[in-house]
Coordinates of C-alpha atoms (C1' of nucleotides) in Angstrom, one line a residue:
Chain A
X1 CA -1.1 -8.7 27.4
X2 CA -1.3 -8.6 23.6
X3 CA 1.6 -10.3 21.9
X4 CA 1.8 -10.1 18.1
X5 CA 4.5 -11.1 15.7
X6 CA 5.8 -10.8 12.2
X7 CA 7.1 -14.1 10.8
X8 CA 8.4 -13.8 7.2
X9 CA 10.1 -16.6 5.4
X10 CA 13.4 -15.5 4.0
X11 CA 13.0 -16.3 0.4
X12 CA 13.6 -12.9 -1.0
X13 CA 13.0 -9.3 0.0
X14 CA 10.5 -7.8 2.4
X15 CA 7.2 -7.6 0.4
X16 CA 5.0 -4.5 0.6
X17 CA 2.1 -6.7 1.7
X18 CA 4.2 -8.2 4.4
X19 CA 5.2 -4.8 5.6
X20 CA 1.5 -3.9 6.0
X21 CA 0.7 -6.9 8.2
X22 CA 3.9 -6.2 10.1
X23 CA 2.8 -2.6 10.6
X24 CA -0.6 -3.7 11.8
X25 CA 0.8 -6.2 14.2
X26 CA 3.3 -3.7 15.5
X27 CA 0.7 -1.0 16.0
X28 CA -1.8 -3.3 17.7
X29 CA 0.8 -4.5 20.2
X30 CA 1.9 -0.9 20.9
X31 CA -1.6 0.3 21.3
X32 CA -2.1 -2.3 24.0
X33 CA 1.2 -1.9 25.6
X34 CA 2.0 -5.4 24.5
X35 CA 4.9 -7.0 22.6
X36 CA 5.7 -7.2 19.0
X37 CA 7.9 -10.2 18.2
X38 CA 10.0 -11.1 15.1
X39 CA 10.6 -14.6 13.8
X40 CA 12.2 -15.9 10.7
X41 CA 10.5 -18.9 9.2
X42 CA 13.4 -20.8 7.6
X43 CA 12.5 -24.4 8.1
X44 CA 12.9 -25.2 4.5
X45 CA 16.7 -25.3 4.4
X46 CA 16.8 -25.7 0.7
X47 CA 15.0 -22.5 -0.2
X48 CA 16.0 -20.0 2.5
X49 CA 19.1 -17.9 2.6
X50 CA 20.9 -15.9 5.2
X51 CA 21.1 -12.9 2.8
X52 CA 17.3 -12.8 2.4
X53 CA 16.8 -12.8 6.2
X54 CA 19.3 -9.9 6.5
X55 CA 17.6 -8.0 3.7
X56 CA 14.3 -8.3 5.5
X57 CA 15.8 -7.1 8.8
X58 CA 17.4 -4.2 7.0
X59 CA 14.1 -3.1 5.4
X60 CA 12.5 -3.3 8.8
X61 CA 15.1 -1.0 10.2
X62 CA 14.5 1.5 7.4
X63 CA 10.9 1.8 8.1
X64 CA 11.6 2.0 11.8
X65 CA 9.5 -0.8 13.2
X66 CA 11.3 -2.1 16.2
X67 CA 10.6 -5.6 17.5
X68 CA 11.0 -6.8 21.0
X69 CA 13.7 -9.3 22.0
X70 CA 15.9 -11.4 19.8
X71 CA 14.9 -12.6 16.4
X72 CA 13.8 -16.2 16.6
X73 CA 15.1 -18.4 13.8
X74 CA 13.1 -21.6 13.3
X75 CA 16.1 -23.3 11.8
X76 CA 17.7 -23.2 15.3
X77 CA 14.8 -24.9 17.0
X78 CA 14.5 -28.3 15.2
X79 CA 15.2 -30.2 18.4
X80 CA 12.3 -28.5 20.0
X81 CA 9.9 -29.3 17.2
X82 CA 11.1 -32.9 17.2
X83 CA 10.2 -33.3 20.8
X84 CA 6.7 -32.2 20.0
X85 CA 6.5 -34.6 17.1
X86 CA 7.5 -37.4 19.5
X87 CA 4.9 -36.2 22.0
X88 CA 2.1 -36.4 19.4
X89 CA 3.3 -39.8 18.2
X90 CA 3.4 -41.1 21.7
X91 CA -0.1 -39.9 22.4
X92 CA -1.4 -41.5 19.2
X93 CA -2.3 -38.1 17.8
X94 CA 0.1 -38.5 14.9
X95 CA 1.5 -41.4 13.0
X96 CA 4.1 -42.5 10.5
X97 CA 3.1 -42.7 6.9
X98 CA 5.2 -44.9 4.6
X99 CA 3.6 -43.8 1.3
X100 CA 6.2 -42.9 -1.2
X101 CA 6.2 -39.7 -3.2
X102 CA 5.4 -41.6 -6.3
X103 CA 2.4 -43.3 -4.7
X104 CA 1.2 -39.9 -3.4
X105 CA 1.5 -38.3 -6.9
X106 CA -0.4 -41.2 -8.4
X107 CA -3.2 -40.8 -5.8
X108 CA -3.4 -37.1 -6.5
X109 CA -3.5 -37.5 -10.2
X110 CA -6.4 -39.9 -10.0
X111 CA -8.3 -37.5 -7.8
X112 CA -7.7 -34.6 -10.1
X113 CA -8.8 -36.7 -13.1
X114 CA -12.0 -37.3 -11.2
X115 CA -12.3 -33.6 -10.4
X116 CA -11.9 -34.2 -6.7
X117 CA -10.0 -32.2 -4.2
X118 CA -6.6 -33.8 -4.0
X119 CA -6.1 -35.2 -0.5
X120 CA -4.3 -38.0 1.4
X121 CA -6.5 -41.0 1.8
X122 CA -5.4 -42.0 5.3
X123 CA -4.1 -45.4 4.3
X124 CA -1.5 -45.5 7.1
X125 CA -3.7 -43.9 9.8
X126 CA -4.3 -47.2 11.6
X127 CA -1.4 -49.1 10.1
X128 CA 0.1 -51.7 12.4
X129 CA 1.9 -54.1 10.1
X130 CA 5.6 -54.1 9.1
X131 CA 6.5 -51.0 7.2
X132 CA 7.8 -51.3 3.7
X133 CA 11.6 -51.4 3.5
X134 CA 13.6 -48.5 2.2
X135 CA 11.0 -45.8 2.8
X136 CA 11.7 -43.0 5.3
X137 CA 8.2 -42.2 6.7
X138 CA 6.7 -38.8 7.0
X139 CA 4.7 -37.9 10.1
X140 CA 1.0 -37.1 9.7
X141 CA -1.4 -35.6 12.2
X142 CA -4.7 -37.4 12.8
X143 CA -7.2 -34.8 11.7
X144 CA -10.9 -35.0 12.4
X145 CA -12.8 -36.5 9.5
X146 CA -16.1 -34.9 10.3
X147 CA -17.6 -32.0 12.1
X148 CA -17.1 -28.3 11.7
X149 CA -14.2 -26.2 12.6
X150 CA -15.1 -22.6 13.1
X151 CA -13.5 -19.6 14.7
X152 CA -14.2 -15.9 15.0
X153 CA -11.8 -13.9 12.8
X154 CA -11.2 -10.3 13.9
X155 CA -11.6 -9.1 10.4
X156 CA -13.9 -11.5 8.6
X157 CA -16.2 -12.5 11.4
X158 CA -17.2 -16.1 12.0
X159 CA -15.6 -18.4 9.5
X160 CA -16.3 -22.1 9.4
X161 CA -15.1 -25.1 7.5
X162 CA -16.4 -28.6 7.1
X163 CA -13.6 -31.0 8.2
X164 CA -14.8 -33.5 5.7
X165 CA -14.2 -31.4 2.7
X166 CA -11.3 -29.4 4.1
X167 CA -9.0 -31.6 6.1
X168 CA -6.9 -34.6 5.5
X169 CA -4.1 -36.0 7.7
X170 CA -1.5 -33.5 6.6
X171 CA 2.2 -33.8 7.1
X172 CA 3.8 -32.3 10.1
X173 CA 7.3 -33.7 9.6
X174 CA 9.0 -34.5 6.3
X175 CA 10.8 -37.8 5.6
X176 CA 14.1 -36.1 6.4
X177 CA 12.7 -35.3 9.9
X178 CA 12.3 -31.6 9.4
X179 CA 8.9 -30.1 10.5
X180 CA 6.5 -28.3 8.2
X181 CA 5.1 -24.9 8.2
X182 CA 1.7 -25.3 9.9
X183 CA 3.3 -27.3 12.7
X184 CA 6.2 -25.0 13.6
X185 CA 4.0 -21.9 13.3
X186 CA 1.7 -23.3 15.9
X187 CA 4.5 -24.4 18.3
X188 CA 6.4 -21.1 18.0
X189 CA 3.4 -18.9 18.3
X190 CA 2.2 -20.8 21.4
X191 CA 5.7 -20.9 23.0
X192 CA 6.4 -17.3 22.3
X193 CA 3.1 -16.3 23.8
X194 CA 1.7 -14.9 20.6
X195 CA -2.0 -14.5 21.3
X196 CA -3.1 -12.3 18.4
X197 CA -2.1 -13.2 15.0
X198 CA -2.5 -10.6 12.2
X199 CA -1.6 -12.0 8.8
X200 CA -2.6 -12.1 5.1
X201 CA -5.9 -13.7 4.3
X202 CA -4.0 -16.2 2.1
X203 CA -3.6 -18.0 5.4
X204 CA -7.3 -18.2 6.0
X205 CA -7.6 -21.7 4.8
X206 CA -4.5 -22.8 6.8
X207 CA -6.3 -21.7 10.0
X208 CA -8.4 -24.8 10.5
X209 CA -5.3 -27.0 10.2
X210 CA -3.6 -24.9 12.8
X211 CA -6.5 -25.0 15.1
X212 CA -6.3 -28.8 14.9
X213 CA -2.7 -28.6 15.9
X214 CA -3.3 -26.1 18.7
X215 CA -5.8 -28.5 20.1
X216 CA -3.7 -31.6 19.6
X217 CA -0.8 -29.9 21.3
X218 CA -2.9 -28.6 24.2
X219 CA -2.3 -24.9 23.5
X220 CA -4.7 -22.0 23.6
X221 CA -5.9 -20.9 20.2
X222 CA -5.0 -17.3 19.5
X223 CA -7.2 -14.6 18.1
X224 CA -6.8 -14.4 14.3
X225 CA -7.1 -11.4 12.0
X226 CA -6.9 -12.1 8.3
X227 CA -6.2 -9.0 6.4
X228 CA -7.2 -8.9 2.7
X229 CA -4.5 -8.9 0.1
X230 CA -3.2 -5.9 -1.8
X231 CA -4.2 -6.0 -5.4
X232 CA -2.6 -4.3 -8.3
X233 CA -4.3 -1.4 -10.1
X234 CA -6.1 -3.8 -12.3
X235 CA -7.5 -5.7 -9.3
X236 CA -5.2 -8.7 -9.8
X237 CA -2.7 -10.1 -7.4
X238 CA 0.2 -7.8 -6.9
X239 CA 3.4 -9.0 -8.5
X240 CA 6.8 -7.8 -9.5
X241 CA 5.4 -6.7 -12.8
X242 CA 3.3 -4.1 -11.1
X243 CA 6.3 -2.1 -10.0
X244 CA 7.8 -2.0 -6.6
X245 CA 6.9 -4.8 -4.2
X246 CA 10.3 -4.9 -2.5
X247 CA 10.1 -2.4 0.4
X248 CA 13.7 -1.3 -0.2
X249 CA 12.8 -0.4 -3.8
X250 CA 10.8 2.5 -2.3
X251 CA 13.8 3.8 -0.6
X252 CA 15.7 3.7 -3.8
X253 CA 12.9 5.5 -5.6
X254 CA 13.0 8.3 -3.1
X255 CA 10.1 7.6 -0.8
X256 CA 10.1 8.5 2.9
X257 CA 9.3 5.6 5.2
X258 CA 6.6 7.6 7.0
X259 CA 4.8 8.1 3.6
X260 CA 5.0 4.4 2.9
X261 CA 3.6 3.6 6.3
X262 CA 0.9 6.2 6.1
X263 CA 0.0 4.8 2.7
X264 CA -0.2 1.3 3.9
X265 CA -2.2 2.0 7.0
X266 CA -4.9 3.6 4.9
X267 CA -5.0 0.7 2.6
X268 CA -7.8 -1.3 4.2
X269 CA -8.2 0.7 7.4
X270 CA -9.5 4.2 8.2
X271 CA -10.2 6.5 11.1
X272 CA -13.1 8.6 9.9
X273 CA -11.9 10.9 7.1
X274 CA -8.4 11.3 8.3
X275 CA -5.7 10.8 5.7
X276 CA -2.5 11.9 7.4
X277 CA -1.4 9.9 10.4
X278 CA 1.7 10.6 12.5
X279 CA 3.3 7.5 14.0
X280 CA 1.9 8.4 17.4
X281 CA -1.6 8.7 16.0
X282 CA -1.3 5.3 14.3
X283 CA -0.3 3.8 17.6
X284 CA -3.2 5.5 19.3
X285 CA -5.9 4.6 16.9
X286 CA -5.1 1.6 14.9
X287 CA -7.5 -1.3 15.6
X288 CA -7.4 -4.5 13.5
X289 CA -11.1 -5.1 14.3
X290 CA -12.1 -2.5 11.8
X291 CA -9.8 -3.5 9.0
X292 CA -11.8 -3.6 5.8
X293 CA -13.0 -7.0 4.7
X294 CA -12.4 -6.5 1.0
X295 CA -9.1 -6.5 -0.9
X296 CA -7.8 -3.1 -1.8
X297 CA -6.0 -2.1 -5.0
X298 CA -2.5 -0.5 -4.9
X299 CA -2.8 3.1 -5.9
X300 CA 0.5 4.7 -6.7
X301 CA -0.8 8.3 -6.9
X302 CA -1.9 8.3 -3.4
X303 CA 1.5 7.2 -2.2
X304 CA 3.1 9.9 -4.3
X305 CA 0.9 12.5 -2.8
X306 CA 1.6 11.3 0.7
X307 CA 5.3 11.4 -0.1
X308 CA 5.1 14.9 -1.4
X309 CA 3.3 15.9 1.8
X310 CA 6.0 14.4 4.0
X311 CA 8.7 16.1 2.0
X312 CA 7.0 19.4 2.5
X313 CA 6.8 18.8 6.2
X314 CA 10.4 17.6 6.6
X315 CA 13.0 19.7 8.4
X316 CA 16.1 21.0 6.6
X317 CA 18.3 18.6 8.6
X318 CA 16.1 15.6 7.7
X319 CA 16.1 16.4 4.0
X320 CA 19.9 17.0 4.0
X321 CA 20.3 13.7 5.7
X322 CA 18.0 11.8 3.3
X323 CA 19.6 13.3 0.3
X324 CA 23.0 11.9 1.2
X325 CA 21.6 8.5 0.1
X326 CA 21.3 10.0 -3.4
X327 CA 24.8 11.4 -3.4
X328 CA 23.8 15.0 -2.8
X329 CA 25.4 16.8 0.0
X330 CA 23.8 20.1 0.7
X331 CA 25.2 20.5 4.2
X332 CA 28.0 23.0 3.2
X333 CA 26.1 25.0 0.7
X334 CA 25.6 28.6 2.0
X335 CA 22.1 28.8 0.5
X336 CA 21.0 25.4 1.5
X337 CA 17.9 26.5 3.3
X338 CA 16.7 28.7 0.5
X339 CA 17.3 25.8 -1.9
X340 CA 15.4 23.4 0.1
X341 CA 12.5 25.8 0.6
X342 CA 12.4 26.3 -3.2
X343 CA 12.3 22.6 -3.9
X344 CA 10.3 20.9 -1.3
X345 CA 7.0 22.0 -2.7
X346 CA 8.0 20.8 -6.1
X347 CA 9.6 17.4 -5.5
X348 CA 7.3 14.4 -5.1
X349 CA 10.2 12.1 -4.3
X350 CA 13.7 12.5 -3.1
X351 CA 14.9 11.3 -6.5
X352 CA 13.1 14.2 -8.1
X353 CA 14.5 16.5 -5.4
X354 CA 18.0 15.5 -6.3
X355 CA 17.4 16.1 -10.0
X356 CA 15.9 19.6 -9.3
X357 CA 18.8 20.4 -6.9
X358 CA 21.4 19.4 -9.3
X359 CA 19.8 21.5 -12.0
X360 CA 20.3 24.6 -9.9
X361 CA 23.7 23.6 -8.4
X362 CA 25.4 22.7 -11.6
X363 CA 25.6 25.0 -14.6
X364 CA 23.5 23.6 -17.5
X365 CA 25.4 21.4 -19.9
X366 CA 22.8 21.9 -22.6
X367 CA 19.6 23.9 -23.2
X368 CA 16.1 22.8 -23.9
X369 CA 15.7 23.3 -27.7
X370 CA 12.1 24.2 -27.7
X371 CA 12.6 26.7 -24.9
X372 CA 15.5 28.3 -26.7
X373 CA 13.4 28.6 -29.8
X374 CA 10.4 30.0 -27.9
X375 CA 12.0 32.4 -25.4
X376 CA 15.3 33.3 -27.0
X377 CA 14.7 35.1 -30.3
X378 CA 17.0 37.8 -31.5
X379 CA 15.2 40.5 -29.4
X380 CA 15.4 38.5 -26.3
X381 CA 19.1 37.9 -26.7
X382 CA 19.7 41.6 -27.0
X383 CA 17.7 42.2 -23.9
X384 CA 19.6 39.5 -22.1
X385 CA 22.9 41.1 -23.2
X386 CA 21.9 44.4 -21.9
X387 CA 20.8 42.8 -18.7
X388 CA 24.1 41.1 -18.4
X389 CA 25.9 44.5 -18.8
X390 CA 23.7 46.2 -16.3
X391 CA 24.3 43.4 -13.8
X392 CA 28.1 43.6 -14.3
X393 CA 28.0 47.3 -13.6
X394 CA 26.0 46.8 -10.5
X395 CA 29.1 45.1 -8.9
X396 CA 27.2 43.0 -6.4
X397 CA 23.6 41.7 -6.1
X398 CA 23.0 39.0 -3.5
X399 CA 19.6 38.4 -2.1
X400 CA 16.5 37.4 -4.0
X401 CA 14.8 40.7 -3.1
X402 CA 17.8 42.6 -4.4
X403 CA 17.8 40.7 -7.7
X404 CA 14.1 41.4 -7.9
X405 CA 14.5 45.2 -7.3
X406 CA 17.4 45.4 -9.7
X407 CA 15.6 43.4 -12.4
X408 CA 12.4 45.3 -12.2
X409 CA 14.2 48.7 -12.3
X410 CA 16.1 47.4 -15.4
X411 CA 12.9 46.4 -17.1
X412 CA 11.0 49.6 -16.2
X413 CA 13.7 51.8 -17.7
X414 CA 13.1 50.0 -21.0
X415 CA 9.4 49.7 -20.8
X416 CA 9.5 46.0 -20.5
X417 CA 7.7 43.4 -18.5
X418 CA 9.1 40.7 -16.4
X419 CA 7.6 38.2 -18.8
X420 CA 9.9 39.6 -21.5
X421 CA 13.0 38.5 -19.6
X422 CA 12.1 35.9 -17.0
X423 CA 12.2 32.8 -19.2
X424 CA 15.5 33.9 -20.8
X425 CA 17.1 34.2 -17.4
X426 CA 15.6 30.8 -16.4
X427 CA 17.0 29.2 -19.5
X428 CA 20.5 30.7 -18.7
X429 CA 20.3 29.4 -15.1
X430 CA 18.9 25.9 -15.4
X431 CA 18.8 25.2 -19.1
X432 CA 15.0 24.8 -19.2
X433 CA 11.9 26.8 -19.0
X434 CA 10.9 25.3 -15.6
X435 CA 12.4 26.2 -12.3
X436 CA 11.5 27.8 -8.9
X437 CA 11.2 31.6 -8.8
X438 CA 14.0 33.0 -10.8
X439 CA 15.0 35.5 -8.1
X440 CA 15.5 32.8 -5.6
X441 CA 17.4 30.8 -8.1
X442 CA 19.6 33.7 -8.7
X443 CA 20.4 34.1 -5.1
X444 CA 21.2 30.5 -4.7
X445 CA 23.4 30.4 -7.7
X446 CA 25.2 33.6 -6.6
X447 CA 26.2 36.8 -8.4
X448 CA 29.4 35.5 -10.1
X449 CA 27.9 32.2 -11.3
X450 CA 24.8 34.1 -12.5
X451 CA 27.0 36.2 -14.7
X452 CA 28.9 33.2 -16.0
X453 CA 25.7 31.3 -16.8
X454 CA 24.2 34.2 -18.7
X455 CA 27.4 34.6 -20.6
X456 CA 27.4 31.0 -21.4
X457 CA 23.9 31.1 -22.8
X458 CA 24.6 34.1 -24.9
X459 CA 27.6 32.6 -26.5
X460 CA 25.8 29.4 -27.0
X461 CA 23.1 31.3 -28.9
X462 CA 25.6 33.5 -30.8
X463 CA 27.6 30.6 -32.1
Chain B
rG1 C1' -13.2 -28.3 -10.1
rA2 C1' -13.9 -28.2 -4.4
rC3 C1' -13.7 -25.1 -0.2
rC4 C1' -13.3 -20.2 1.9
rC5 C1' -13.5 -14.9 1.6
rC6 C1' -15.2 -10.4 -0.6
rA7 C1' -18.5 -6.5 -3.5
rU8 C1' -20.1 2.3 -2.2
rC9 C1' -17.2 7.4 -7.3
rG10 C1' -11.4 5.3 -11.8
rU11 C1' -8.6 4.3 -6.8
rC12 C1' -8.4 4.5 -1.1
rU13 C1' -12.5 4.9 1.9
rA14 C1' -16.9 7.2 5.5
rG15 C1' -21.5 5.0 6.2
rU16 C1' -24.0 -0.2 11.1
rG17 C1' -32.6 0.9 8.6
rG18 C1' -34.7 7.2 7.5
rU19 C1' -28.1 10.9 4.5
rU20 C1' -29.0 16.3 -0.9
rA21 C1' -24.6 9.0 -0.1
rG22 C1' -19.4 12.5 3.0
rG23 C1' -13.8 12.8 2.6
rA24 C1' -9.1 11.9 0.1
rC25 C1' -6.0 10.7 -4.4
rA26 C1' -6.4 11.3 -9.6
rC27 C1' -9.0 14.3 -13.3
rC28 C1' -11.3 19.1 -15.2
rG29 C1' -12.1 24.6 -14.5
rC30 C1' -11.0 29.2 -12.0
rC31 C1' -7.8 32.3 -8.8
rC32 C1' -2.7 33.4 -7.6
rU33 C1' 1.6 34.0 -10.9
rC34 C1' 8.3 35.2 -13.8
rU35 C1' 7.7 29.2 -15.7
rC36 C1' 6.6 24.8 -13.0
rA37 C1' 4.9 23.4 -8.5
rA38 C1' 2.5 24.4 -3.9
rG39 C1' -1.8 26.8 -2.1
rG40 C1' -7.1 28.6 -2.3
rC41 C1' -12.0 28.0 -4.5
rG42 C1' -15.3 25.2 -7.6
rG43 C1' -16.9 20.8 -10.8
rG44 C1' -17.9 15.9 -12.9
rA45 C1' -17.9 11.0 -10.7
rA46 C1' -20.4 5.4 -6.9
rC47 C1' -24.1 1.9 -3.7
rG48 C1' -22.9 -4.9 -9.7
rG49 C1' -27.9 -7.5 -11.0
rG50 C1' -32.5 -9.8 -9.2
rG51 C1' -35.6 -11.3 -5.5
rG52 C1' -37.3 -10.8 -0.5
rU53 C1' -38.0 -8.5 5.0
rU54 C1' -39.7 -3.5 6.4
rC55 C1' -43.8 2.2 6.6
rA56 C1' -38.6 2.8 5.0
rA57 C1' -32.7 -0.9 2.5
rG58 C1' -26.1 1.4 0.4
rU59 C1' -27.2 -0.7 5.3
rC60 C1' -30.7 -7.2 7.1
rC61 C1' -31.7 -12.2 4.3
rC62 C1' -31.5 -15.3 -0.3
rC63 C1' -30.0 -16.2 -5.4
rC64 C1' -27.0 -14.7 -9.5
rU65 C1' -22.9 -12.3 -11.4
rG66 C1' -18.1 -10.7 -10.8
rG67 C1' -13.4 -10.6 -8.1
rG68 C1' -9.8 -12.8 -4.8
rG69 C1' -7.6 -16.7 -1.9
rU70 C1' -6.4 -21.9 -0.7
rC71 C1' -6.1 -26.9 -2.1
rG72 C1' 2.6 -29.3 -1.5
rC73 C1' 7.3 -33.8 2.1
rC74 C1' 6.6 -24.1 0.2
rA75 C1' 5.8 -20.7 3.7

RNA sequence: GACCCCAUCGUCUAGUGGUUAGGACACCGCCCUCUCAAGGCGGGAACGGGGGUUCAAGUCCCCCUGGGGUCGCCA
């Protein structure tokens, strides 16, 4: 059975790159009827926060990736890790190192000055004398000093490292007794039964260290997939300066989670020429073995296009529900379906959707200057006034088709074209020269409000 | 600097020795049209460079260049 996991460290929000590896892990587990587990890597008590862990879980909920079982918190498993440290110590596979931080820093500085790769020199590897007083030791693993460590990565293919220029006796437990990252990752993955690890390729060079640990601990080494990083549009590492990296920021900006997921799955992976993937299709076809080897640049336009696509596809109920987050409640509006139909081809995000909706729902507070100048000259005001009179005399016009019939008859009597009046009406309705079809807008706004808005524009122009 | 990884249109990608190098986003043009979108049709646009191997190289090998990652008592 395939068991995968997502294991973020709670130092902030859920990063977009993290979400992508989580998605891949989730999909691969689902495709194989396996399990997708969730673990919070909070061994560094000083840097982690409860709030950050909660924020990540919340983001996970938003995108709809469900994990199996309880969330594992590493901070609650220190005793477990300690027992494995003791085991390695007892077996002579790890040892106490009494080197102080100052000594270590001095060693590194010297190495850097000589342009060498900074590394521990192994001075306590075979130490048997009496330890220096007043130094709490760290625990180091005895790593091989020669040979080659290689593994077959599901994405990169065969990768190998020379132990001699890669490894040193790295620390598995700090002087305060807490275990370090590489150590706990290995123990937890092994104990949780994780056998396929999909993660960012920034972990590629940690992998030989972890393999050493798997072997020292007597665990099976899992299959690794190192997925390339997401770059910014300039091809550099994605950072906060490049816009949204926090997943929840996408929610605030009006993106649908399925658009985000669809965007992420196509960043580095493909299924022929297909662009749009339903969640079921993702689960059916995703395979980490054909993830692209090269890094891909974040491309906002594609996300926007995908989002527009999913907005077009969304049901009335869904859209009404999503819009609540932006303080727009359409549920009681009599023309809500017409409104939604009119806007969903035009809004690229839900934020845009709310702006467009409000523009129609609320009478304009001001008018676009250029539009007034261009479409509301003296002749146009007169036509509009006549139109207003005619409309008042008509008593009641309701549907878009009725507004259209009425308007066209009005124009024909005067030998005018729709062009001569349409923009003036639009200006009266929404305050600008851009809107959905005016007849639909008129129906949505309703006879009485239409009259009011036309009157308002005329008096604005006349004053 | 050392080590590791990578390299097809501007971007995401298809391509696994023989292709007019395909699709999508973006861009441009046309159609539709009450504006703006949406939609339809069409267009420009790529194999980083140099050596090999081969009848044949975007595809295999080497070098260069360029990019990315990692080198913590962070994860």
